Amino acid sequence: MAAFTQSTARFAAGLPLLLLAGAFLVEYAPFADIQPIRMLFGASILNFALRATVPLILGALGGILCERSGIVNIGIEGMMLAGAFAAFVAKTATNHWALGPSLLLGTCATLLTGAAMGLLHALFCLRFGMHQIISGTALILLSMGISATFFDRDAVAVGKFAPWPVPLLSEWPVIGPLLFNKPPITYAALLIVAVVGFALAHTRWGLRTRAIGEHPRAADTAGVAVLRLRYLNTALGGALAGLGGGYLVLEAVGQFQEGMTAGRGFIALAAMIFGNWHPVGALGASLLFGYAQAVQNELLLAQVTVLPRHFVAMIPYLVTVIAVSGLVGRVRAPGSLGQPYRRETET
Amino acid sequence: MPMPNAQPWPVAALQTAVALLGVALLGAVLIAVLGYNPWAAFAGLAEGSLGTERGLAATVRKTAPFVLTGLSVALALKAGLFNFGAAGQFLMGSVGAVWVGIQFQGLPVWFHLPLALAVGIGSGSAWGTIPGWLKVSTGAHEGITTIMLNYVAALFAGWSVFAGSSLSTTRPGPLWDPTSGPVSASPDVLVSARIPWILGPPLRIHWGIALALLTALLMWWLLERTRFGFELKTVGAKPLAARYAGMRSGWTTVLAMTWAGGLAGLAGAIETLGVNHKFAPEFGGGMGFEGITIALLGQGHPLGIVLAALLFAVLDAGASKMQFNSGVPSDIIQVVQALILIFVAAPALATWLLDRVSRTQRASAAAAGLRA
């Protein structure tokens, strides 16, 4: 992981620190009066950035689980859309319940649907020999079609997750309201980054996952059930990507719209690559892309008229293109990525 | 990632037929599960697309852009590239063609129309070249960059006919027509830049379909009879061999995306110069993923792509009649398209499904025989 410890980690650690430093300056130094600095580091933009980051990092983690085990997942967008739609259906069906159980059911629905999409992806790729990129495309088309067909445009989801302030920590200046007064899926997303990062590096499951992603034959020889682990990880990854979509419905927006993921799955994919297939790196990359969206949003709110709003709205997409074009040096994909694995019974 | 190998055409045709049979079967089951009558749905689909003069005309009209976006994806795929960017290239082609089409009053048709088409192709090509070049020079995966550029193209196209804002001093877009009302659009394309009708209104079939078929023929020639086509296929199928043979694989990759972009750009130009006669952002939507399915359904062969595009045009033209006749929501066509992609890309799946069905039937027949 030499490549990781160099550029990506530095970037992943640097960007949040930079943003936090800016936030403190705005809070405590006279910079608050300087409009551009307040716009770039104020509470409003940083909160928006975090909100935009959560679905991206969940999608990117979903991608990491699939791709570190050797399966290309371009269908994150579809898994997210399916997760969002499932959350909406579950939420609207239980509007008459108390808010808590209803949201919990929505979360379960989103996780299960995502996992089912992941399993479908694995089934297509591993059982039926479909090209992995095409299978991902099919998942996107499938969830677009199904959500458009079954979307009840009159249905309204009542209520969404409210912030859960962490005792004591949420009282801290700047950091408190920014990080410790958030709704639950945001906490969960940040926690999952740490869990996946640790598990990939330090557990038996992680070692096996990396092994089947880098060299499945060697792993097989050593007794790892390559295909079974690939099924498992793709389903897990799908569940996380689904949660990224569910977040939009259950926590951020509160409603579903057709095609509401709006390319977030692809940006998440870009974050995974930019983060060098590492959870912490992907977090940094997601934050960068989320921040780009927030900058766009602030510029639109401030009605900056130098540029027409269409060009301002291009910023997140252009930042993504520039980032995957290797802004921070070369990245390295898992060794067996995209190659179907067939066990050879006799050679 | 190795692409599935090309098969002799009878095998490919048989596989495709089996796949489509599987889709029809699954589609019928889906419609029945939703509580509608599958036969009414299929009949409505056929009636709306093939049964009436107008329906037939809509099918023919819709075939042209489907052929071209299918060819666009297929060409990139031959070079081992995934062009998810047909939607963006289509939009850029539309904007470019309209930009030429609304000015130069008084030019003769034989000059104005080709010029507008050429600028449309050029705009699409330029848009396709960017991800190709990024891929070669930095290794950025074209799957992501093409999608991101779709969004950028949509915003750019939206800006081009943007009506300006009364809140701020933002100026209107360069193609905006002040008389276009609440849905902002470009002015009408001058008559000298319109693609002539084969059959005028109300049928509205224009020569774009002939242009699309000609392009398919041209692409067959390019792929099968030219050195560039050979290099392109070699770079796509066996990159290492191509490099050992001294082929300039980077150059071929960029060119493949340029051509792919040009084909999608031509589709956009044809739609604006032939059908809509102006540009409004609403016209653009959704030509991207269809192209992928059409390319795969047509097995990457120009003739197959024409047939696949015809099928997609039938689905597109018949969808509203199907909804009207049978109540099945027309959005289900998207699900059907996804199923087509799945079944075509996984021949094993269709075989497995049909095998299961026939086995169940045999079993039930056997059970019936036992009872009798």
Coordinates of C-alpha atoms in Angstrom, one line a residue, chain B residues 3-281:
Chain B
M3 CA -15.4 -8.9 -24.6
P4 CA -17.4 -11.9 -25.8
N5 CA -16.0 -13.3 -29.0
A6 CA -17.9 -12.8 -32.2
Q7 CA -19.8 -15.8 -33.3
P8 CA -20.8 -17.1 -36.8
W9 CA -24.0 -15.3 -37.7
P10 CA -26.4 -18.2 -37.6
V11 CA -25.4 -18.9 -34.0
A12 CA -25.6 -15.2 -33.1
A13 CA -29.0 -14.9 -34.7
L14 CA -30.3 -18.0 -33.0
Q15 CA -29.0 -16.8 -29.6
T16 CA -30.6 -13.4 -30.1
A17 CA -33.9 -14.9 -31.1
V18 CA -33.8 -17.1 -28.0
A19 CA -32.9 -14.1 -25.9
L20 CA -35.8 -12.0 -27.3
L21 CA -38.1 -15.0 -26.7
G22 CA -37.0 -15.0 -23.1
V23 CA -37.6 -11.3 -22.8
A24 CA -41.1 -11.6 -24.3
L25 CA -41.9 -14.4 -21.9
L26 CA -40.7 -12.6 -18.9
G27 CA -42.3 -9.4 -20.0
A28 CA -45.6 -11.2 -20.4
V29 CA -45.3 -12.7 -16.9
L30 CA -44.4 -9.2 -15.5
I31 CA -47.4 -7.6 -17.1
A32 CA -49.7 -10.4 -15.9
V33 CA -48.3 -10.1 -12.4
L34 CA -49.1 -6.4 -12.5
G35 CA -52.7 -7.4 -13.3
Y36 CA -52.9 -6.5 -16.9
N37 CA -53.6 -8.6 -20.0
P38 CA -50.2 -9.4 -21.7
W39 CA -51.9 -10.0 -25.1
A40 CA -53.7 -6.7 -25.0
A41 CA -50.3 -5.0 -24.2
F42 CA -48.5 -6.8 -27.1
A43 CA -51.3 -6.1 -29.5
G44 CA -51.4 -2.4 -28.5
L45 CA -47.6 -2.2 -28.9
A46 CA -47.9 -3.7 -32.4
E47 CA -50.8 -1.6 -33.4
G48 CA -49.2 1.6 -32.2
S49 CA -46.0 1.0 -34.0
L50 CA -46.9 -1.0 -37.1
G51 CA -50.6 -1.2 -37.4
T52 CA -51.4 2.4 -38.6
E53 CA -49.8 4.7 -41.2
R54 CA -48.9 7.2 -38.5
G55 CA -47.5 4.5 -36.2
L56 CA -45.4 3.1 -39.0
A57 CA -44.1 6.6 -39.8
A58 CA -43.2 7.2 -36.1
T59 CA -41.3 3.9 -36.1
V60 CA -39.4 4.7 -39.2
R61 CA -38.7 8.3 -37.9
K62 CA -37.4 6.9 -34.6
T63 CA -35.2 4.3 -36.2
A64 CA -32.7 6.7 -37.5
P65 CA -31.3 8.1 -34.2
F66 CA -31.4 4.6 -32.7
V67 CA -29.3 3.2 -35.5
L68 CA -26.8 6.0 -35.2
T69 CA -26.4 5.9 -31.4
G70 CA -26.2 2.1 -31.6
L71 CA -23.5 2.4 -34.2
S72 CA -21.7 4.9 -32.0
V73 CA -21.6 2.5 -29.0
A74 CA -20.7 -0.4 -31.2
L75 CA -17.8 1.3 -32.8
A76 CA -16.3 2.2 -29.4
L77 CA -17.0 -1.3 -28.2
K78 CA -15.0 -2.7 -31.1
A79 CA -12.1 -0.8 -29.9
G80 CA -12.7 -2.1 -26.3
L81 CA -14.2 1.2 -25.1
F82 CA -17.5 1.9 -23.3
N83 CA -19.1 4.9 -24.8
F84 CA -21.7 5.9 -22.2
G85 CA -21.5 9.4 -23.6
A86 CA -23.8 9.0 -26.6
A87 CA -26.4 11.2 -24.8
G88 CA -24.0 14.1 -24.4
Q89 CA -22.5 13.7 -27.9
F90 CA -26.1 13.6 -29.2
L91 CA -26.9 16.9 -27.4
M92 CA -23.7 18.6 -28.6
G93 CA -24.5 17.5 -32.2
S94 CA -28.0 18.9 -31.8
V95 CA -26.7 22.2 -30.6
G96 CA -24.0 22.5 -33.2
A97 CA -26.4 21.7 -36.1
V98 CA -29.0 24.1 -34.8
W99 CA -26.4 26.8 -34.4
V100 CA -25.6 26.6 -38.1
G101 CA -29.2 25.9 -39.1
I102 CA -30.7 29.1 -37.7
Q103 CA -28.2 31.5 -39.4
F104 CA -26.9 32.1 -42.9
Q105 CA -30.2 33.1 -44.5
G106 CA -30.1 32.6 -48.3
L107 CA -27.6 29.8 -48.5
P108 CA -28.6 27.0 -51.0
V109 CA -29.9 23.8 -49.5
W110 CA -27.1 21.7 -51.1
F111 CA -24.6 23.8 -49.1
H112 CA -26.5 24.8 -45.9
L113 CA -27.8 21.3 -45.0
P114 CA -24.5 19.5 -45.3
L115 CA -22.8 22.3 -43.4
A116 CA -25.2 22.0 -40.5
L117 CA -24.9 18.2 -40.5
A118 CA -21.1 18.5 -40.6
V119 CA -21.0 20.9 -37.7
G120 CA -23.3 18.6 -35.8
I121 CA -21.0 15.6 -36.5
G122 CA -18.0 17.8 -35.6
S123 CA -19.5 18.9 -32.3
G124 CA -20.3 15.3 -31.3
S125 CA -16.8 14.2 -32.4
A126 CA -15.1 16.8 -30.3
W127 CA -17.2 15.8 -27.3
G128 CA -16.3 12.2 -27.9
T129 CA -12.6 12.9 -28.4
I130 CA -12.2 14.4 -24.9
P131 CA -12.8 11.1 -23.0
G132 CA -10.7 9.2 -25.6
W133 CA -7.8 11.5 -25.2
L134 CA -8.1 11.5 -21.4
K135 CA -8.1 7.7 -21.5
V136 CA -5.0 7.5 -23.5
S137 CA -3.0 10.3 -21.9
T138 CA -4.0 9.8 -18.2
G139 CA -5.7 6.4 -18.0
A140 CA -9.0 7.9 -16.9
H141 CA -11.8 5.3 -17.4
E142 CA -14.0 6.4 -20.3
G143 CA -17.0 4.9 -18.5
I144 CA -16.8 7.7 -15.9
T145 CA -15.6 10.6 -18.0
T146 CA -18.3 10.0 -20.7
I147 CA -21.0 10.0 -18.1
M148 CA -19.7 13.2 -16.4
L149 CA -19.5 14.9 -19.8
N150 CA -23.1 13.9 -20.4
Y151 CA -24.1 16.1 -17.5
V152 CA -21.8 18.9 -18.7
A153 CA -23.3 18.7 -22.2
A154 CA -26.8 18.8 -20.8
L155 CA -25.9 22.0 -18.9
F156 CA -24.2 23.5 -21.9
A157 CA -27.2 22.7 -24.1
G158 CA -29.5 24.1 -21.5
W159 CA -27.4 27.3 -21.3
S160 CA -27.4 27.7 -25.1
V161 CA -31.2 28.3 -25.1
F162 CA -31.3 29.8 -21.6
A163 CA -33.7 32.7 -21.5
G164 CA -31.6 34.8 -19.2
S165 CA -32.6 35.8 -15.7
S166 CA -34.6 38.7 -14.5
L167 CA -33.1 38.3 -11.0
S168 CA -29.6 38.9 -12.1
T169 CA -27.8 40.4 -15.0
T170 CA -27.1 37.0 -16.6
R171 CA -27.4 37.3 -20.3
P172 CA -29.5 34.8 -22.3
G173 CA -27.9 31.9 -24.1
P174 CA -26.7 32.4 -27.7
L175 CA -29.4 30.3 -29.3
W176 CA -32.3 31.5 -27.3
D177 CA -35.4 32.6 -29.2
P178 CA -37.1 35.6 -27.4
T179 CA -40.4 34.5 -28.8
S180 CA -40.2 31.0 -27.6
G181 CA -42.3 31.5 -24.5
P182 CA -42.1 29.6 -21.1
V183 CA -40.3 26.6 -22.6
S184 CA -37.2 28.2 -23.9
A185 CA -36.1 27.0 -27.3
S186 CA -34.0 28.0 -30.2
P187 CA -35.5 29.7 -33.2
D188 CA -36.7 27.5 -36.0
V189 CA -34.0 26.1 -38.3
L190 CA -34.1 27.8 -41.7
V191 CA -35.8 25.9 -44.5
S192 CA -32.5 25.6 -46.3
A193 CA -31.0 23.6 -43.5
R194 CA -33.9 21.2 -42.9
I195 CA -33.7 17.6 -44.0
P196 CA -36.3 17.2 -46.8
W197 CA -39.3 15.0 -46.3
I198 CA -39.7 11.7 -48.0
L199 CA -43.4 11.9 -46.9
G200 CA -44.5 15.2 -45.6
P201 CA -46.8 16.0 -42.7
P202 CA -48.8 14.3 -41.2
L203 CA -46.5 11.3 -41.7
R204 CA -43.3 13.3 -41.4
I205 CA -40.7 10.8 -42.6
H206 CA -37.5 12.5 -43.6
W207 CA -34.4 11.4 -45.5
G208 CA -32.5 11.0 -42.2
I209 CA -33.4 7.3 -42.2
A210 CA -31.7 6.9 -45.5
L211 CA -28.7 8.7 -44.1
A212 CA -28.6 6.4 -41.1
L213 CA -28.8 3.3 -43.2
L214 CA -26.0 4.6 -45.5
T215 CA -23.9 5.3 -42.4
A216 CA -24.5 1.7 -41.2
L217 CA -23.2 0.5 -44.6
L218 CA -20.3 2.9 -44.4
M219 CA -19.4 1.6 -41.0
W220 CA -19.5 -2.0 -42.2
W221 CA -17.0 -1.0 -44.9
L222 CA -14.9 0.9 -42.4
L223 CA -14.7 -2.0 -40.0
E224 CA -14.4 -4.9 -42.5
R225 CA -12.5 -3.4 -45.5
T226 CA -10.1 -0.7 -44.2
R227 CA -6.9 -0.8 -42.4
F228 CA -8.2 1.5 -39.7
G229 CA -11.1 -0.9 -39.1
F230 CA -8.7 -3.8 -38.7
E231 CA -6.5 -1.9 -36.3
L232 CA -9.4 -0.7 -34.3
K233 CA -10.7 -4.3 -33.9
T234 CA -7.3 -5.6 -33.1
V235 CA -6.7 -2.9 -30.4
G236 CA -10.1 -3.8 -28.9
A237 CA -9.8 -7.5 -29.0
K238 CA -6.0 -8.1 -28.4
P239 CA -4.4 -4.9 -27.2
L240 CA -1.0 -6.6 -26.6
A241 CA -1.0 -8.2 -30.0
A242 CA -1.8 -4.8 -31.5
R243 CA 1.1 -3.3 -29.7
Y244 CA 3.5 -6.0 -30.8
A245 CA 2.3 -5.5 -34.4
G246 CA 3.3 -1.9 -34.2
M247 CA -0.2 -0.4 -34.3
R248 CA -0.6 2.9 -32.7
S249 CA -3.1 1.8 -30.1
G250 CA -3.4 5.2 -28.3
W251 CA -4.1 7.0 -31.6
T252 CA -6.7 4.3 -32.6
T253 CA -8.4 4.6 -29.2
V254 CA -8.7 8.4 -29.5
L255 CA -9.9 8.1 -33.1
A256 CA -12.5 5.4 -32.1
M257 CA -14.0 7.8 -29.6
T258 CA -13.9 10.6 -32.2
W259 CA -15.9 8.5 -34.6
A260 CA -18.2 7.3 -32.0
G261 CA -18.9 10.9 -30.9
G262 CA -19.5 11.9 -34.5
L263 CA -22.1 9.1 -35.0
A264 CA -24.0 10.2 -31.9
G265 CA -23.6 13.8 -33.0
L266 CA -25.1 13.0 -36.4
A267 CA -28.0 11.4 -34.6
G268 CA -28.6 14.6 -32.7
A269 CA -28.2 16.7 -35.9
I270 CA -30.7 14.5 -37.7
E271 CA -33.3 14.8 -35.0
T272 CA -33.1 18.6 -34.8
L273 CA -32.8 19.2 -38.6
G274 CA -35.2 16.5 -39.6
V275 CA -37.9 16.2 -36.9
N276 CA -38.0 19.0 -34.4
H277 CA -36.6 21.8 -36.6
K278 CA -35.3 23.6 -33.5
F279 CA -33.5 22.8 -30.3
A280 CA -35.1 22.7 -26.8
P281 CA -33.4 20.8 -24.0

